[in-house]
């Protein structure tokens, strides 16, 4: 939605109209031409751009029929929309990470607790929890806490890779690497990828 809003210069009525068109096409099965050999992000952004162009063309035609001037103020050749692309990727990444974390919670509660402590610290700007903090939270020794922290990180990386593979529809390592790199997650997951 942020991406569409950027292209339509914040015209909320137009954003809603474009989004309705996209949902209708999806429900009617007219977005089923995605080729899984290519990036879903790139495909979906092209779908959004095409729908904005179509909406603006339709609106311009209506304006000509009614002899009204509508300033679309949108150059269909504008290739990037950087800020909207960053917003798009940010939401994509956040959803992927949340699903990976939920999978960890279902399979290994201790790993989830350690990861949640680390995420909470990062989000609040606090220092990362020490082994002693983790040991206290898990009611275990510091040595065991260090081992659990390492295994939790490895499990999270594996879960992120698994979610990415499911989302893009392929387990091909190169495609997964490309997607993770686009989302800024490759450094975190690279070691887990080499183990595959």
JSON list of C-alpha atoms in Angstrom, two decimals:
[
{"chain": "A", "resi": 1, "resn": "UNK", "atom": "CA", "xyz": [0.00, 0.00, 0.00]},
{"chain": "A", "resi": 2, "resn": "UNK", "atom": "CA", "xyz": [2.85, 2.39, 0.75]},
{"chain": "A", "resi": 3, "resn": "UNK", "atom": "CA", "xyz": [4.30, 1.61, -2.67]},
{"chain": "A", "resi": 4, "resn": "UNK", "atom": "CA", "xyz": [0.99, 2.33, -4.41]},
{"chain": "A", "resi": 5, "resn": "UNK", "atom": "CA", "xyz": [0.48, 5.46, -2.29]},
{"chain": "A", "resi": 6, "resn": "UNK", "atom": "CA", "xyz": [3.91, 6.74, -3.34]},
{"chain": "A", "resi": 7, "resn": "UNK", "atom": "CA", "xyz": [3.09, 6.35, -7.02]},
{"chain": "A", "resi": 8, "resn": "UNK", "atom": "CA", "xyz": [-0.27, 8.06, -6.57]},
{"chain": "A", "resi": 9, "resn": "UNK", "atom": "CA", "xyz": [1.20, 10.96, -4.58]},
{"chain": "A", "resi": 10, "resn": "UNK", "atom": "CA", "xyz": [-0.81, 10.11, -1.47]},
{"chain": "A", "resi": 11, "resn": "UNK", "atom": "CA", "xyz": [-4.25, 10.21, -3.16]},
{"chain": "A", "resi": 12, "resn": "UNK", "atom": "CA", "xyz": [-6.04, 7.86, -0.74]},
{"chain": "A", "resi": 13, "resn": "UNK", "atom": "CA", "xyz": [-9.15, 7.50, -2.89]},
{"chain": "A", "resi": 14, "resn": "UNK", "atom": "CA", "xyz": [-6.97, 6.41, -5.82]},
{"chain": "A", "resi": 15, "resn": "UNK", "atom": "CA", "xyz": [-4.97, 4.05, -3.57]},
{"chain": "A", "resi": 16, "resn": "UNK", "atom": "CA", "xyz": [-8.19, 2.34, -2.45]},
{"chain": "A", "resi": 17, "resn": "UNK", "atom": "CA", "xyz": [-9.43, 2.06, -6.04]},
{"chain": "A", "resi": 18, "resn": "UNK", "atom": "CA", "xyz": [-6.14, 0.53, -7.24]},
{"chain": "A", "resi": 19, "resn": "UNK", "atom": "CA", "xyz": [-6.01, -1.90, -4.31]},
{"chain": "A", "resi": 20, "resn": "UNK", "atom": "CA", "xyz": [-9.59, -3.00, -5.01]},
{"chain": "A", "resi": 21, "resn": "UNK", "atom": "CA", "xyz": [-8.61, -3.71, -8.64]},
{"chain": "A", "resi": 22, "resn": "UNK", "atom": "CA", "xyz": [-5.63, -5.81, -7.50]},
{"chain": "A", "resi": 23, "resn": "UNK", "atom": "CA", "xyz": [-7.71, -7.83, -5.01]},
{"chain": "A", "resi": 24, "resn": "UNK", "atom": "CA", "xyz": [-10.38, -8.43, -7.67]},
{"chain": "A", "resi": 25, "resn": "UNK", "atom": "CA", "xyz": [-7.79, -9.71, -10.14]},
{"chain": "A", "resi": 26, "resn": "UNK", "atom": "CA", "xyz": [-6.32, -11.97, -7.47]},
{"chain": "A", "resi": 27, "resn": "UNK", "atom": "CA", "xyz": [-9.74, -13.41, -6.56]},
{"chain": "A", "resi": 28, "resn": "UNK", "atom": "CA", "xyz": [-10.51, -13.99, -10.24]},
{"chain": "A", "resi": 29, "resn": "UNK", "atom": "CA", "xyz": [-7.20, -15.86, -10.66]},
{"chain": "A", "resi": 30, "resn": "UNK", "atom": "CA", "xyz": [-5.73, -13.30, -13.04]},
{"chain": "A", "resi": 31, "resn": "UNK", "atom": "CA", "xyz": [-2.46, -13.04, -11.07]},
{"chain": "A", "resi": 32, "resn": "UNK", "atom": "CA", "xyz": [-1.53, -16.68, -11.54]},
{"chain": "A", "resi": 33, "resn": "UNK", "atom": "CA", "xyz": [1.13, -16.06, -14.19]},
{"chain": "A", "resi": 34, "resn": "UNK", "atom": "CA", "xyz": [4.00, -15.73, -11.69]},
{"chain": "A", "resi": 35, "resn": "UNK", "atom": "CA", "xyz": [7.09, -17.63, -12.88]},
{"chain": "A", "resi": 36, "resn": "UNK", "atom": "CA", "xyz": [8.74, -19.22, -9.82]},
{"chain": "A", "resi": 37, "resn": "UNK", "atom": "CA", "xyz": [12.12, -18.99, -11.54]},
{"chain": "A", "resi": 38, "resn": "UNK", "atom": "CA", "xyz": [12.12, -15.27, -10.81]},
{"chain": "A", "resi": 39, "resn": "UNK", "atom": "CA", "xyz": [11.84, -13.07, -7.73]},
{"chain": "A", "resi": 40, "resn": "UNK", "atom": "CA", "xyz": [8.31, -12.78, -6.31]},
{"chain": "A", "resi": 41, "resn": "UNK", "atom": "CA", "xyz": [9.15, -9.32, -4.92]},
{"chain": "A", "resi": 42, "resn": "UNK", "atom": "CA", "xyz": [10.06, -8.05, -8.37]},
{"chain": "A", "resi": 43, "resn": "UNK", "atom": "CA", "xyz": [6.97, -9.68, -9.91]},
{"chain": "A", "resi": 44, "resn": "UNK", "atom": "CA", "xyz": [4.58, -8.27, -7.31]},
{"chain": "A", "resi": 45, "resn": "UNK", "atom": "CA", "xyz": [6.03, -4.76, -7.55]},
{"chain": "A", "resi": 46, "resn": "UNK", "atom": "CA", "xyz": [5.52, -4.93, -11.33]},
{"chain": "A", "resi": 47, "resn": "UNK", "atom": "CA", "xyz": [1.89, -6.00, -10.75]},
{"chain": "A", "resi": 48, "resn": "UNK", "atom": "CA", "xyz": [1.40, -2.96, -8.50]},
{"chain": "A", "resi": 49, "resn": "UNK", "atom": "CA", "xyz": [3.03, -0.59, -11.02]},
{"chain": "A", "resi": 50, "resn": "UNK", "atom": "CA", "xyz": [0.96, -1.96, -13.90]},
{"chain": "A", "resi": 51, "resn": "UNK", "atom": "CA", "xyz": [-2.26, -1.58, -11.94]},
{"chain": "A", "resi": 52, "resn": "UNK", "atom": "CA", "xyz": [-1.41, 2.04, -11.08]},
{"chain": "A", "resi": 53, "resn": "UNK", "atom": "CA", "xyz": [-0.68, 2.74, -14.76]},
{"chain": "A", "resi": 54, "resn": "UNK", "atom": "CA", "xyz": [-3.97, 1.11, -15.78]},
{"chain": "A", "resi": 55, "resn": "UNK", "atom": "CA", "xyz": [-5.91, 3.10, -13.21]},
{"chain": "A", "resi": 56, "resn": "UNK", "atom": "CA", "xyz": [-4.34, 6.38, -14.34]},
{"chain": "A", "resi": 57, "resn": "UNK", "atom": "CA", "xyz": [-5.01, 5.57, -18.00]},
{"chain": "A", "resi": 58, "resn": "UNK", "atom": "CA", "xyz": [-8.67, 4.83, -17.22]},
{"chain": "A", "resi": 59, "resn": "UNK", "atom": "CA", "xyz": [-8.99, 8.00, -15.21]},
{"chain": "A", "resi": 60, "resn": "UNK", "atom": "CA", "xyz": [-7.39, 10.06, -18.00]},
{"chain": "A", "resi": 61, "resn": "UNK", "atom": "CA", "xyz": [-9.82, 8.56, -20.55]},
{"chain": "A", "resi": 62, "resn": "UNK", "atom": "CA", "xyz": [-12.78, 9.43, -18.34]},
{"chain": "A", "resi": 63, "resn": "UNK", "atom": "CA", "xyz": [-11.46, 12.96, -17.97]},
{"chain": "A", "resi": 64, "resn": "UNK", "atom": "CA", "xyz": [-11.17, 13.37, -21.74]},
{"chain": "A", "resi": 65, "resn": "UNK", "atom": "CA", "xyz": [-14.72, 12.11, -22.25]},
{"chain": "A", "resi": 66, "resn": "UNK", "atom": "CA", "xyz": [-16.04, 14.60, -19.71]},
{"chain": "A", "resi": 67, "resn": "UNK", "atom": "CA", "xyz": [-13.77, 17.45, -20.93]},
{"chain": "A", "resi": 68, "resn": "UNK", "atom": "CA", "xyz": [-12.10, 17.76, -17.56]},
{"chain": "A", "resi": 69, "resn": "UNK", "atom": "CA", "xyz": [-8.38, 18.17, -17.01]},
{"chain": "A", "resi": 70, "resn": "UNK", "atom": "CA", "xyz": [-6.85, 15.75, -14.51]},
{"chain": "A", "resi": 71, "resn": "UNK", "atom": "CA", "xyz": [-3.26, 16.26, -13.49]},
{"chain": "A", "resi": 72, "resn": "UNK", "atom": "CA", "xyz": [-1.97, 12.71, -12.99]},
{"chain": "A", "resi": 73, "resn": "UNK", "atom": "CA", "xyz": [1.43, 14.04, -11.94]},
{"chain": "A", "resi": 74, "resn": "UNK", "atom": "CA", "xyz": [2.84, 10.55, -12.41]},
{"chain": "A", "resi": 75, "resn": "UNK", "atom": "CA", "xyz": [5.54, 9.57, -14.84]},
{"chain": "A", "resi": 76, "resn": "UNK", "atom": "CA", "xyz": [4.95, 5.94, -15.72]},
{"chain": "A", "resi": 77, "resn": "UNK", "atom": "CA", "xyz": [8.63, 5.61, -16.64]},
{"chain": "A", "resi": 78, "resn": "UNK", "atom": "CA", "xyz": [9.75, 6.50, -13.11]},
{"chain": "A", "resi": 79, "resn": "UNK", "atom": "CA", "xyz": [11.76, 3.32, -12.39]},
{"chain": "A", "resi": 80, "resn": "UNK", "atom": "CA", "xyz": [12.44, 3.23, -8.69]},
{"chain": "A", "resi": 81, "resn": "UNK", "atom": "CA", "xyz": [10.29, 4.82, -5.95]},
{"chain": "A", "resi": 82, "resn": "UNK", "atom": "CA", "xyz": [13.10, 4.10, -3.49]},
{"chain": "A", "resi": 83, "resn": "UNK", "atom": "CA", "xyz": [11.33, 5.02, -0.26]},
{"chain": "A", "resi": 84, "resn": "UNK", "atom": "CA", "xyz": [8.25, 2.97, -1.14]},
{"chain": "A", "resi": 85, "resn": "UNK", "atom": "CA", "xyz": [10.45, 0.04, -2.18]},
{"chain": "A", "resi": 86, "resn": "UNK", "atom": "CA", "xyz": [12.20, 0.21, 1.18]},
{"chain": "A", "resi": 87, "resn": "UNK", "atom": "CA", "xyz": [8.81, 0.23, 2.93]},
{"chain": "A", "resi": 88, "resn": "UNK", "atom": "CA", "xyz": [7.70, -2.75, 0.81]},
{"chain": "A", "resi": 89, "resn": "UNK", "atom": "CA", "xyz": [10.83, -4.74, 1.70]},
{"chain": "A", "resi": 90, "resn": "UNK", "atom": "CA", "xyz": [10.58, -3.74, 5.36]},
{"chain": "A", "resi": 91, "resn": "UNK", "atom": "CA", "xyz": [7.06, -5.17, 5.68]},
{"chain": "A", "resi": 92, "resn": "UNK", "atom": "CA", "xyz": [8.04, -8.25, 3.68]},
{"chain": "A", "resi": 93, "resn": "UNK", "atom": "CA", "xyz": [11.05, -8.82, 5.97]},
{"chain": "A", "resi": 94, "resn": "UNK", "atom": "CA", "xyz": [9.08, -8.19, 9.18]},
{"chain": "A", "resi": 95, "resn": "UNK", "atom": "CA", "xyz": [6.41, -10.71, 8.23]},
{"chain": "A", "resi": 96, "resn": "UNK", "atom": "CA", "xyz": [8.98, -13.32, 7.30]},
{"chain": "A", "resi": 97, "resn": "UNK", "atom": "CA", "xyz": [10.87, -12.87, 10.58]},
{"chain": "A", "resi": 98, "resn": "UNK", "atom": "CA", "xyz": [7.67, -13.06, 12.63]},
{"chain": "A", "resi": 99, "resn": "UNK", "atom": "CA", "xyz": [6.67, -16.32, 10.96]},
{"chain": "A", "resi": 100, "resn": "UNK", "atom": "CA", "xyz": [10.14, -17.78, 11.53]},
{"chain": "A", "resi": 101, "resn": "UNK", "atom": "CA", "xyz": [10.02, -16.76, 15.20]},
{"chain": "A", "resi": 102, "resn": "UNK", "atom": "CA", "xyz": [6.54, -18.30, 15.59]},
{"chain": "A", "resi": 103, "resn": "UNK", "atom": "CA", "xyz": [7.90, -21.57, 14.21]},
{"chain": "A", "resi": 104, "resn": "UNK", "atom": "CA", "xyz": [10.71, -21.50, 16.79]},
{"chain": "A", "resi": 105, "resn": "UNK", "atom": "CA", "xyz": [8.18, -20.88, 19.57]},
{"chain": "A", "resi": 106, "resn": "UNK", "atom": "CA", "xyz": [6.20, -23.95, 18.52]},
{"chain": "A", "resi": 107, "resn": "UNK", "atom": "CA", "xyz": [9.23, -26.24, 18.34]},
{"chain": "A", "resi": 108, "resn": "UNK", "atom": "CA", "xyz": [11.62, -25.05, 21.08]},
{"chain": "A", "resi": 109, "resn": "UNK", "atom": "CA", "xyz": [10.38, -22.71, 23.81]},
{"chain": "A", "resi": 110, "resn": "UNK", "atom": "CA", "xyz": [13.88, -22.08, 25.26]},
{"chain": "A", "resi": 111, "resn": "UNK", "atom": "CA", "xyz": [15.22, -20.90, 21.90]},
{"chain": "A", "resi": 112, "resn": "UNK", "atom": "CA", "xyz": [12.21, -18.62, 21.49]},
{"chain": "A", "resi": 113, "resn": "UNK", "atom": "CA", "xyz": [12.75, -17.09, 24.94]},
{"chain": "A", "resi": 114, "resn": "UNK", "atom": "CA", "xyz": [16.42, -16.35, 24.22]},
{"chain": "A", "resi": 115, "resn": "UNK", "atom": "CA", "xyz": [15.64, -14.86, 20.81]},
{"chain": "A", "resi": 116, "resn": "UNK", "atom": "CA", "xyz": [12.81, -12.75, 22.26]},
{"chain": "A", "resi": 117, "resn": "UNK", "atom": "CA", "xyz": [15.17, -11.39, 24.94]},
{"chain": "A", "resi": 118, "resn": "UNK", "atom": "CA", "xyz": [17.64, -10.39, 22.21]},
{"chain": "A", "resi": 119, "resn": "UNK", "atom": "CA", "xyz": [14.96, -8.83, 20.00]},
{"chain": "A", "resi": 120, "resn": "UNK", "atom": "CA", "xyz": [13.48, -6.87, 22.92]},
{"chain": "A", "resi": 121, "resn": "UNK", "atom": "CA", "xyz": [16.94, -5.53, 23.81]},
{"chain": "A", "resi": 122, "resn": "UNK", "atom": "CA", "xyz": [17.61, -4.48, 20.22]},
{"chain": "A", "resi": 123, "resn": "UNK", "atom": "CA", "xyz": [14.25, -2.76, 19.85]},
{"chain": "A", "resi": 124, "resn": "UNK", "atom": "CA", "xyz": [14.62, -0.85, 23.11]},
{"chain": "A", "resi": 125, "resn": "UNK", "atom": "CA", "xyz": [18.24, 0.13, 22.42]},
{"chain": "A", "resi": 126, "resn": "UNK", "atom": "CA", "xyz": [19.47, -1.79, 25.46]},
{"chain": "A", "resi": 127, "resn": "UNK", "atom": "CA", "xyz": [22.56, -3.99, 25.60]},
{"chain": "A", "resi": 128, "resn": "UNK", "atom": "CA", "xyz": [22.18, -7.58, 24.47]},
{"chain": "A", "resi": 129, "resn": "UNK", "atom": "CA", "xyz": [21.46, -9.96, 27.36]},
{"chain": "A", "resi": 130, "resn": "UNK", "atom": "CA", "xyz": [24.57, -11.52, 28.95]},
{"chain": "A", "resi": 131, "resn": "UNK", "atom": "CA", "xyz": [24.95, -15.23, 29.49]},
{"chain": "A", "resi": 132, "resn": "UNK", "atom": "CA", "xyz": [24.12, -14.65, 33.15]},
{"chain": "A", "resi": 133, "resn": "UNK", "atom": "CA", "xyz": [20.81, -12.98, 32.20]},
{"chain": "A", "resi": 134, "resn": "UNK", "atom": "CA", "xyz": [19.89, -15.85, 29.91]},
{"chain": "A", "resi": 135, "resn": "UNK", "atom": "CA", "xyz": [20.94, -18.41, 32.52]},
{"chain": "A", "resi": 136, "resn": "UNK", "atom": "CA", "xyz": [18.70, -16.72, 35.11]},
{"chain": "A", "resi": 137, "resn": "UNK", "atom": "CA", "xyz": [15.75, -16.61, 32.71]},
{"chain": "A", "resi": 138, "resn": "UNK", "atom": "CA", "xyz": [16.17, -20.28, 31.79]},
{"chain": "A", "resi": 139, "resn": "UNK", "atom": "CA", "xyz": [17.13, -21.44, 35.29]},
{"chain": "A", "resi": 140, "resn": "UNK", "atom": "CA", "xyz": [20.35, -23.04, 34.05]},
{"chain": "A", "resi": 141, "resn": "UNK", "atom": "CA", "xyz": [24.12, -22.54, 34.15]},
{"chain": "A", "resi": 142, "resn": "UNK", "atom": "CA", "xyz": [25.92, -19.81, 32.20]},
{"chain": "A", "resi": 143, "resn": "UNK", "atom": "CA", "xyz": [27.79, -22.41, 30.19]},
{"chain": "A", "resi": 144, "resn": "UNK", "atom": "CA", "xyz": [24.54, -24.07, 29.20]},
{"chain": "A", "resi": 145, "resn": "UNK", "atom": "CA", "xyz": [23.01, -20.63, 28.45]},
{"chain": "A", "resi": 146, "resn": "UNK", "atom": "CA", "xyz": [25.83, -19.87, 26.00]},
{"chain": "A", "resi": 147, "resn": "UNK", "atom": "CA", "xyz": [25.22, -23.16, 24.20]},
{"chain": "A", "resi": 148, "resn": "UNK", "atom": "CA", "xyz": [21.46, -22.52, 24.06]},
{"chain": "A", "resi": 149, "resn": "UNK", "atom": "CA", "xyz": [22.02, -19.00, 22.70]},
{"chain": "A", "resi": 150, "resn": "UNK", "atom": "CA", "xyz": [24.18, -20.38, 19.86]},
{"chain": "A", "resi": 151, "resn": "UNK", "atom": "CA", "xyz": [21.69, -23.12, 19.05]},
{"chain": "A", "resi": 152, "resn": "UNK", "atom": "CA", "xyz": [18.82, -20.61, 19.17]},
{"chain": "A", "resi": 153, "resn": "UNK", "atom": "CA", "xyz": [20.60, -18.40, 16.64]},
{"chain": "A", "resi": 154, "resn": "UNK", "atom": "CA", "xyz": [21.24, -21.37, 14.34]},
{"chain": "A", "resi": 155, "resn": "UNK", "atom": "CA", "xyz": [17.61, -22.50, 14.64]},
{"chain": "A", "resi": 156, "resn": "UNK", "atom": "CA", "xyz": [16.35, -18.99, 13.86]},
{"chain": "A", "resi": 157, "resn": "UNK", "atom": "CA", "xyz": [18.57, -18.76, 10.77]},
{"chain": "A", "resi": 158, "resn": "UNK", "atom": "CA", "xyz": [17.29, -22.15, 9.60]},
{"chain": "A", "resi": 159, "resn": "UNK", "atom": "CA", "xyz": [13.69, -21.07, 10.19]},
{"chain": "A", "resi": 160, "resn": "UNK", "atom": "CA", "xyz": [14.25, -17.85, 8.21]},
{"chain": "A", "resi": 161, "resn": "UNK", "atom": "CA", "xyz": [15.71, -19.89, 5.33]},
{"chain": "A", "resi": 162, "resn": "UNK", "atom": "CA", "xyz": [12.77, -22.29, 5.45]},
{"chain": "A", "resi": 163, "resn": "UNK", "atom": "CA", "xyz": [10.24, -19.42, 5.43]},
{"chain": "A", "resi": 164, "resn": "UNK", "atom": "CA", "xyz": [12.07, -17.77, 2.55]},
{"chain": "A", "resi": 165, "resn": "UNK", "atom": "CA", "xyz": [12.06, -20.98, 0.51]},
{"chain": "A", "resi": 166, "resn": "UNK", "atom": "CA", "xyz": [8.34, -21.45, 1.14]},
{"chain": "A", "resi": 167, "resn": "UNK", "atom": "CA", "xyz": [7.57, -17.82, 0.24]},
{"chain": "A", "resi": 168, "resn": "UNK", "atom": "CA", "xyz": [9.47, -17.81, -3.07]},
{"chain": "A", "resi": 169, "resn": "UNK", "atom": "CA", "xyz": [8.36, -21.35, -3.93]},
{"chain": "A", "resi": 170, "resn": "UNK", "atom": "CA", "xyz": [11.77, -22.96, -4.36]},
{"chain": "A", "resi": 171, "resn": "UNK", "atom": "CA", "xyz": [14.52, -24.50, -2.24]},
{"chain": "A", "resi": 172, "resn": "UNK", "atom": "CA", "xyz": [17.19, -23.55, -4.77]},
{"chain": "A", "resi": 173, "resn": "UNK", "atom": "CA", "xyz": [20.03, -22.13, -2.66]},
{"chain": "A", "resi": 174, "resn": "UNK", "atom": "CA", "xyz": [21.00, -19.37, -5.11]},
{"chain": "A", "resi": 175, "resn": "UNK", "atom": "CA", "xyz": [17.44, -18.02, -5.26]},
{"chain": "A", "resi": 176, "resn": "UNK", "atom": "CA", "xyz": [17.17, -18.11, -1.47]},
{"chain": "A", "resi": 177, "resn": "UNK", "atom": "CA", "xyz": [20.49, -16.26, -1.16]},
{"chain": "A", "resi": 178, "resn": "UNK", "atom": "CA", "xyz": [19.34, -13.57, -3.58]},
{"chain": "A", "resi": 179, "resn": "UNK", "atom": "CA", "xyz": [16.11, -13.02, -1.64]},
{"chain": "A", "resi": 180, "resn": "UNK", "atom": "CA", "xyz": [17.89, -12.95, 1.72]},
{"chain": "A", "resi": 181, "resn": "UNK", "atom": "CA", "xyz": [20.39, -10.46, 0.33]},
{"chain": "A", "resi": 182, "resn": "UNK", "atom": "CA", "xyz": [17.57, -8.24, -0.96]},
{"chain": "A", "resi": 183, "resn": "UNK", "atom": "CA", "xyz": [16.05, -8.28, 2.53]},
{"chain": "A", "resi": 184, "resn": "UNK", "atom": "CA", "xyz": [19.33, -7.67, 4.36]},
{"chain": "A", "resi": 185, "resn": "UNK", "atom": "CA", "xyz": [19.26, -11.10, 6.04]},
{"chain": "A", "resi": 186, "resn": "UNK", "atom": "CA", "xyz": [22.01, -12.94, 4.18]},
{"chain": "A", "resi": 187, "resn": "UNK", "atom": "CA", "xyz": [24.79, -12.20, 6.70]},
{"chain": "A", "resi": 188, "resn": "UNK", "atom": "CA", "xyz": [22.68, -13.63, 9.52]},
{"chain": "A", "resi": 189, "resn": "UNK", "atom": "CA", "xyz": [21.78, -16.79, 7.58]},
{"chain": "A", "resi": 190, "resn": "UNK", "atom": "CA", "xyz": [24.90, -17.43, 5.53]},
{"chain": "A", "resi": 191, "resn": "UNK", "atom": "CA", "xyz": [26.45, -19.96, 7.90]},
{"chain": "A", "resi": 192, "resn": "UNK", "atom": "CA", "xyz": [23.20, -21.95, 8.02]},
{"chain": "A", "resi": 193, "resn": "UNK", "atom": "CA", "xyz": [23.07, -21.91, 4.21]},
{"chain": "A", "resi": 194, "resn": "UNK", "atom": "CA", "xyz": [26.56, -23.41, 3.91]},
{"chain": "A", "resi": 195, "resn": "UNK", "atom": "CA", "xyz": [25.44, -26.29, 6.14]},
{"chain": "A", "resi": 196, "resn": "UNK", "atom": "CA", "xyz": [22.68, -27.20, 3.65]}
]
